[in-house]
mmCIF file of C-alpha atoms and ligand atoms in Angstrom:
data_model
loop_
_atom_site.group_PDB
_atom_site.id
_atom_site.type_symbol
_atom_site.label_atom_id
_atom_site.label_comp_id
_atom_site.label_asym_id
_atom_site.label_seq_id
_atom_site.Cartn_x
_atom_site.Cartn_y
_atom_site.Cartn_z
ATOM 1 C CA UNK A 94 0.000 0.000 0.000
ATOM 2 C CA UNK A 95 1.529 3.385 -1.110
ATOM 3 C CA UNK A 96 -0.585 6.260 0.219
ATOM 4 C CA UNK A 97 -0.430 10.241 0.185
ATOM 5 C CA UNK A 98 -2.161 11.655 3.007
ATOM 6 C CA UNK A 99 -3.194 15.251 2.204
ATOM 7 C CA UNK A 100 -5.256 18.030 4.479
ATOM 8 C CA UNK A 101 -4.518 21.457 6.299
ATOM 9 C CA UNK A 102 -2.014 21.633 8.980
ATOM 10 C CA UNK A 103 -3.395 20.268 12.522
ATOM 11 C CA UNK A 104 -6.123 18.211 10.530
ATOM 12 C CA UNK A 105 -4.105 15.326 12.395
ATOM 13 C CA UNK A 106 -2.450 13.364 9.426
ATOM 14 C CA UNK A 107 0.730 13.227 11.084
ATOM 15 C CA UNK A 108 -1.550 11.352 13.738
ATOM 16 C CA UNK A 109 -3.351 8.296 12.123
ATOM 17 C CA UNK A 110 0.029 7.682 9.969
ATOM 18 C CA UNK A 111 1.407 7.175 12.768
ATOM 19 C CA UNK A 112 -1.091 4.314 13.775
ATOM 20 C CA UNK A 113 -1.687 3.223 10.551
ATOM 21 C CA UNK A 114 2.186 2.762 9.683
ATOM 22 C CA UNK A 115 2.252 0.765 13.332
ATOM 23 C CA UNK A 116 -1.455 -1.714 12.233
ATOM 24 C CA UNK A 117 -0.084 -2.282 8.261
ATOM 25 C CA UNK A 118 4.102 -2.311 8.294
ATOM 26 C CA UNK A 119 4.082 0.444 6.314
ATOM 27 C CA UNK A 120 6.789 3.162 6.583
ATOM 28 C CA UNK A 121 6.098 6.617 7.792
ATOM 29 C CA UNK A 122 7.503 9.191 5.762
ATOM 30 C CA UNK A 123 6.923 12.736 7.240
ATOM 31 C CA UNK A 124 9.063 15.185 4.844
ATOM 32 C CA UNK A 125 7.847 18.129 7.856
ATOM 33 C CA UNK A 126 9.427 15.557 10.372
ATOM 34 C CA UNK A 127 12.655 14.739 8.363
ATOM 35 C CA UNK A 128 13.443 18.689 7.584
ATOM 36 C CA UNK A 129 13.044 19.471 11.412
ATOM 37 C CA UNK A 130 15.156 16.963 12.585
ATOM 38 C CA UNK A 131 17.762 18.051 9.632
ATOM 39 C CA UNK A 132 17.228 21.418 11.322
ATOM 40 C CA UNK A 133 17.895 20.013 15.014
ATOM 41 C CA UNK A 134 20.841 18.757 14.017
ATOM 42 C CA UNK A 135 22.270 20.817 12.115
ATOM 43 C CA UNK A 136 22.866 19.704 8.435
ATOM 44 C CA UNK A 137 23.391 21.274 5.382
ATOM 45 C CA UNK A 138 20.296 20.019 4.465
ATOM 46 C CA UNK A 139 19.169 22.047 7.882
ATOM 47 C CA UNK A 140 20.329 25.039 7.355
ATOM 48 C CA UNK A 141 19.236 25.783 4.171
ATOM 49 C CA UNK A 142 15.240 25.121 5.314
ATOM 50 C CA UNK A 143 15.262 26.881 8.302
ATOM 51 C CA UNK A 144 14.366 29.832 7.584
ATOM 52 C CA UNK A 145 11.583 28.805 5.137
ATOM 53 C CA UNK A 146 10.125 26.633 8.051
ATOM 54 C CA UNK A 147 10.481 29.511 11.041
ATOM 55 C CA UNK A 148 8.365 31.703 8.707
ATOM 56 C CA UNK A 149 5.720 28.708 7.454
ATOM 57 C CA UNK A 150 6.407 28.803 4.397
ATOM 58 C CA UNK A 151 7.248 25.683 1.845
ATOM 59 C CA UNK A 152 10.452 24.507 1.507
ATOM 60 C CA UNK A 153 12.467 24.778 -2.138
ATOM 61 C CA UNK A 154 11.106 21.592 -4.404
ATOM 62 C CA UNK A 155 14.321 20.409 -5.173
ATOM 63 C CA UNK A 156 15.621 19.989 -1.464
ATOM 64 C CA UNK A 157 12.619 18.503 -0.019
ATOM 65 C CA UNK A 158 12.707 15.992 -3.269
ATOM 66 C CA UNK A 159 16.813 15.424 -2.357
ATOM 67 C CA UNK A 160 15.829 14.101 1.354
ATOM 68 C CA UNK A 161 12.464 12.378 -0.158
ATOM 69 C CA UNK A 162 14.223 10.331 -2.551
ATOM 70 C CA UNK A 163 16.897 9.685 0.227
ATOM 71 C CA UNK A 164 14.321 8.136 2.463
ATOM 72 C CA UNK A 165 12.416 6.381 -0.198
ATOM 73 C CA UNK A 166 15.293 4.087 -1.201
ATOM 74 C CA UNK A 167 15.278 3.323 2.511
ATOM 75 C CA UNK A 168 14.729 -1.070 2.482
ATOM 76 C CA UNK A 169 11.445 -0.582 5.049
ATOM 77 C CA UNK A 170 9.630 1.761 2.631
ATOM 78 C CA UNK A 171 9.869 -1.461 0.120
ATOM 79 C CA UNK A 172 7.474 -3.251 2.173
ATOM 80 C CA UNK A 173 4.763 0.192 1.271
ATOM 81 C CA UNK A 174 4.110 3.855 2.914
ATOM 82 C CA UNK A 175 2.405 6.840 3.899
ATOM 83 C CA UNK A 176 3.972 9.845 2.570
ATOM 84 C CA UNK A 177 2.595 12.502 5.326
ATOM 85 C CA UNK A 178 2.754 16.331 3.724
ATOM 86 C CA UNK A 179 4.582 15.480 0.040
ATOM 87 C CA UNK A 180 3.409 16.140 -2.587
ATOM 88 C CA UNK A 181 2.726 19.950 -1.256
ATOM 89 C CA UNK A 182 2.102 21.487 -4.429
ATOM 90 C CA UNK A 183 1.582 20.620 -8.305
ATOM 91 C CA UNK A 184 5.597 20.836 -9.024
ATOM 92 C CA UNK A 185 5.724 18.050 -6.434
ATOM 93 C CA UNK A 186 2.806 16.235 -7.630
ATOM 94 C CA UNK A 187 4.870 15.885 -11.199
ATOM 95 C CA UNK A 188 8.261 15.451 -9.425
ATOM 96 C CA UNK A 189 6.519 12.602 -7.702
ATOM 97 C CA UNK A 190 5.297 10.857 -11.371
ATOM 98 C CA UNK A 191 8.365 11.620 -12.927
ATOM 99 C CA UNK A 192 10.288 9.683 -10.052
ATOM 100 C CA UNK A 193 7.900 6.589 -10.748
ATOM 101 C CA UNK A 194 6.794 7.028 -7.399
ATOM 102 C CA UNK A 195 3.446 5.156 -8.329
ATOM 103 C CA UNK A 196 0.416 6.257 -5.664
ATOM 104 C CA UNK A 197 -2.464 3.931 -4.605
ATOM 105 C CA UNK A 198 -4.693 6.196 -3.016
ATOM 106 C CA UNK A 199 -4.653 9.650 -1.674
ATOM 107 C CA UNK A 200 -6.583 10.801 1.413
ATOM 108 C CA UNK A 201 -7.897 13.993 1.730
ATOM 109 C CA UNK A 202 -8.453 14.750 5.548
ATOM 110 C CA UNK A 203 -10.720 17.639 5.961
ATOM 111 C CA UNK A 204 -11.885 19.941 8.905
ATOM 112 C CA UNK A 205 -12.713 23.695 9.017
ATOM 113 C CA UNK A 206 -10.362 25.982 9.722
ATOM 114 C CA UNK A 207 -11.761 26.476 13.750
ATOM 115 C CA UNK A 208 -11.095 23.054 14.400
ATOM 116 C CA UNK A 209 -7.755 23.076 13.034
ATOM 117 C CA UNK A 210 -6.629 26.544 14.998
ATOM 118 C CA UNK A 211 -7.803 24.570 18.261
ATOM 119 C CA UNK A 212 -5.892 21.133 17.282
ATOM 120 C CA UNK A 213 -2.628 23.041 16.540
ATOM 121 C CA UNK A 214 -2.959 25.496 20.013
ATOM 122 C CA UNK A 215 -3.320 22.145 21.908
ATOM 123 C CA UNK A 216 -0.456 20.444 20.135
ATOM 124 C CA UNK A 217 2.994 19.483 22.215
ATOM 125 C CA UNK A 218 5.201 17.040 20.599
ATOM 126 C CA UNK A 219 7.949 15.073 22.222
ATOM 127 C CA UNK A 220 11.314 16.180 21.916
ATOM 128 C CA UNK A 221 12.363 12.543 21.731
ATOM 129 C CA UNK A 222 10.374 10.342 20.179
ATOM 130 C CA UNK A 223 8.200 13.049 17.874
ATOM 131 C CA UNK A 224 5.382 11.749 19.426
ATOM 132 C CA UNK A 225 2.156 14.364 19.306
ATOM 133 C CA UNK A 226 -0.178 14.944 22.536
ATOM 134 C CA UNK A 227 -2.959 17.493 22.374
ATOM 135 C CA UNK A 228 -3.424 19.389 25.607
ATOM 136 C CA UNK A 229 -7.566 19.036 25.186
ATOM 137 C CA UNK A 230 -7.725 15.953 22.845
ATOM 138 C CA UNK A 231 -5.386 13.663 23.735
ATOM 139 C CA UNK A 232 -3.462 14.544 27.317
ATOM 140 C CA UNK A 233 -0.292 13.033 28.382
ATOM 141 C CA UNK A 234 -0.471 10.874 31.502
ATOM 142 C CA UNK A 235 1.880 13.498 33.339
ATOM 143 C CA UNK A 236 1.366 16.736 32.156
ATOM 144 C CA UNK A 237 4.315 18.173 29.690
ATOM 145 C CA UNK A 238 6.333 14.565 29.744
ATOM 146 C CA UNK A 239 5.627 11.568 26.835
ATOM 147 C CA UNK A 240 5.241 8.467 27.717
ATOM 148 C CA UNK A 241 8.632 7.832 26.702
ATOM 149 C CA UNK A 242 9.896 10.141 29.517
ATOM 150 C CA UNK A 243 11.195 13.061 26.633
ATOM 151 C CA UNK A 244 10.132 16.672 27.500
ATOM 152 C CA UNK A 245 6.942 17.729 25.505
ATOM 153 C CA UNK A 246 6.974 21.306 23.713
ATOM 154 C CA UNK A 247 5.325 23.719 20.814
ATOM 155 C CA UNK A 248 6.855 23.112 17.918
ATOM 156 C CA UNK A 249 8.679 26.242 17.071
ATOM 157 C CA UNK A 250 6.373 26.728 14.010
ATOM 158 C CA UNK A 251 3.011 25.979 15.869
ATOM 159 C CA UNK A 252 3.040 29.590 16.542
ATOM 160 C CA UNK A 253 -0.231 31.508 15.869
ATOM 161 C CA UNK A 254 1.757 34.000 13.309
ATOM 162 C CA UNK A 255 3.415 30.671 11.985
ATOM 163 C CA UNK A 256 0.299 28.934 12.480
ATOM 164 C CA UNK A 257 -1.503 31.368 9.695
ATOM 165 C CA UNK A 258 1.495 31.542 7.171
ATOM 166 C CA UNK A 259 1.415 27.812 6.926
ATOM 167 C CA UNK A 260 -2.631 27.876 6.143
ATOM 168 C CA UNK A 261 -2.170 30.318 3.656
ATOM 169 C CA UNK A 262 0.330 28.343 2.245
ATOM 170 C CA UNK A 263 -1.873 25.239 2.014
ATOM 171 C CA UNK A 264 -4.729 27.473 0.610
ATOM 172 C CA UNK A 265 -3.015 28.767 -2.240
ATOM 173 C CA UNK A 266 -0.377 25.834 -2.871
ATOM 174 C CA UNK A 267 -1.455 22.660 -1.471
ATOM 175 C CA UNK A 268 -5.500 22.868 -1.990
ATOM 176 C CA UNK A 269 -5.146 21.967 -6.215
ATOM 177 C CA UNK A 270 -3.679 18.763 -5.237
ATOM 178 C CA UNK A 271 -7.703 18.247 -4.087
ATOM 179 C CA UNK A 272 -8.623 18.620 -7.617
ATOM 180 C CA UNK A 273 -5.580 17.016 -9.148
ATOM 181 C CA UNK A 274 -5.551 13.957 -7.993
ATOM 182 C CA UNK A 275 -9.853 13.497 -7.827
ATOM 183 C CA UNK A 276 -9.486 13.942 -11.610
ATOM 184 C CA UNK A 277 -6.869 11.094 -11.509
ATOM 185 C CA UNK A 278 -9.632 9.012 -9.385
ATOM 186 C CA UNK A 279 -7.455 8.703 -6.680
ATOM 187 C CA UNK A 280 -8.735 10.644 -4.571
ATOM 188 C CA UNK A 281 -10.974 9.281 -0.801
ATOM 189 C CA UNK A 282 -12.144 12.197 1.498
ATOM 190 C CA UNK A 283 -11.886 11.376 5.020
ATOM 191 C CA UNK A 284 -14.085 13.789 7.639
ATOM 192 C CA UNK A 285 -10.880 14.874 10.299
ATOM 193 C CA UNK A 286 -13.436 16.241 12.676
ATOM 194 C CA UNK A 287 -14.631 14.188 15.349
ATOM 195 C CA UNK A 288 -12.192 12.458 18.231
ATOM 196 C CA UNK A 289 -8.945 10.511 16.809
ATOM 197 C CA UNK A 290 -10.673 6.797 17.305
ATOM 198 C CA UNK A 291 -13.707 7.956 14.860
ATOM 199 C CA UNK A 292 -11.624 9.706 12.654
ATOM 200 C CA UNK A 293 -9.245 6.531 12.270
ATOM 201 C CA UNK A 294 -11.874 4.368 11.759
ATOM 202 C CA UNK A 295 -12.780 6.580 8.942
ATOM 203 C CA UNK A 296 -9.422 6.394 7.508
ATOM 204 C CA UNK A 297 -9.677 2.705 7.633
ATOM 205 C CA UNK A 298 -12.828 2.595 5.663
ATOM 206 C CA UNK A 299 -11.977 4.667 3.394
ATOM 207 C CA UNK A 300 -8.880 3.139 2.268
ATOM 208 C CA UNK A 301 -10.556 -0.181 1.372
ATOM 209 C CA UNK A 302 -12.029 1.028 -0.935
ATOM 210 C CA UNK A 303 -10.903 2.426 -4.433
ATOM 211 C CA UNK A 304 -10.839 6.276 -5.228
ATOM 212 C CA UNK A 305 -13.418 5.709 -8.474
ATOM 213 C CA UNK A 306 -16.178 4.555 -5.657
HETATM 214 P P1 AMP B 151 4.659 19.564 8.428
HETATM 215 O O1 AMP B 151 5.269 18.879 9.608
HETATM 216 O O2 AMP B 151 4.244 18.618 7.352
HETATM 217 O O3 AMP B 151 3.549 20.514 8.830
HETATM 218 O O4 AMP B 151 5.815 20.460 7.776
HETATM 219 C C1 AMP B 151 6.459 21.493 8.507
HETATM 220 C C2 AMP B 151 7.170 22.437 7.560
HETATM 221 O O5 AMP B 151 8.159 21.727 6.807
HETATM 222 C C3 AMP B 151 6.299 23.111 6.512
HETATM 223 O O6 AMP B 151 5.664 24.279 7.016
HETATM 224 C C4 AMP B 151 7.319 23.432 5.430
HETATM 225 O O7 AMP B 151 8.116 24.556 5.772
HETATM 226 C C5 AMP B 151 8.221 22.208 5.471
HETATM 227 N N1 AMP B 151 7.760 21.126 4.575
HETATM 228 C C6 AMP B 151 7.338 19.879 4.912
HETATM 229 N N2 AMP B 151 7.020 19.148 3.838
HETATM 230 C C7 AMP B 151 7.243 19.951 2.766
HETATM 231 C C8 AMP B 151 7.090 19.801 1.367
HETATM 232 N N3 AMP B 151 6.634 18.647 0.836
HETATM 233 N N4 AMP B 151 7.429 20.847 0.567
HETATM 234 C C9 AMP B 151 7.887 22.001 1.071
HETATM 235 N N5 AMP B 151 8.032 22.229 2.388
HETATM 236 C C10 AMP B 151 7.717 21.218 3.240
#
């Protein structure tokens, strides 16, 4: 199973990839996740992005394809994946074909833009293990510590000011991939609002079935 999932920030894809990666052996391939940790750790690969990512804004194509083909010839991504926020925008979309990167489904998680202001205020992700919490959704046992024992913070771009750069980005980028790939019938539309069990089981439903249905 090779899957896109595609949605607004804080709609919560980074959430059920996680689980569904975990359920089907599939690997999870967050390009948001790999840039921040190139960021953390300083890499030429980090310090070009930064400053893109402080300000919400998408990354250069050709870098975030560099580290997407790295982790794509990775041997678990053989065995299938989720590719959580690529493609980002039409250039991608085509970068993606042209790389015979060959897509089963893509799932559209969708939410209005209140919900997805709330999610992303309530977000804290581990320092760790990159594991998300939500302060009103999804509490950690101890308050600001993962289950893993790593500290739990605000991502640096889960600012508010951040927080609207990024959706503006999505609107005007991102939001054609909608119509892009529904015209390919690969498109499923999942509902993202409701609590994270429902919303799964969505996600599970609607990837039985084939985009054309
Ligand atoms: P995410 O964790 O998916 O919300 O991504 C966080 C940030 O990483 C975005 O706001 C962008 O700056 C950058 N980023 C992640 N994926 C991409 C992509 N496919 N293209 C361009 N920038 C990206």
């Amino acid at each position: 199973m090779r899957l896109v999932f595609l949605g607004p920030p804080g709609v919560g894809k980074g959430t059920h990839a996680k689980v569904l990666c975990a359920k089907h052996g599939l690997a999870h391939i967050s390009t948001g996740e790999i840039l921040r940790e190139a960021v953390a750790s300083g890499t030429p690969l980090g310090g070009k992005v930064r400053s893109y990512m402080e300000r919400g804004l998408l990354v250069p194509d050709e870098l975030v394809l560099q580290a997407l083909r790295r982790r794509i010839a990775e041997p678990d991504a053989g065995a299938g994946f989720v590719l959580d926020g690529y493609p980002r925008n039409l250039k991608q979309a085509k970068d993606l074909e042209r790389e015979r990167v060959r897509v089963d489904r893509v799932v559209y998680f969708s939410a209005p833009e209140e919900a997805l202001l709330k999610r992303i205020g309530g977000r804290r992700t581990c320092e760790a293990c990159n594991r998300v919490y939500n302060v009103y959704f999804d509490p950690p046992a101890e308050p600001e510590v993962c289950a893993c024992g790593g500290r739990l913070v605000v991502r640096e771009d889960d600012r508010e000011e951040v927080v609207r750069a990024r959706l503006k980005e999505y609107a005007e980028k991102t939001a054609p991939l909608i119509e892009h790939y529904r015209a390919r019938g690969l498109l499923v539309e999942v509902d993202a609002e409701g609590d994270i069990k429902t919303v799964y089981d969505r996600l599970e439903n609607a990837i039985g079935k084939t985009g054309r249905e």
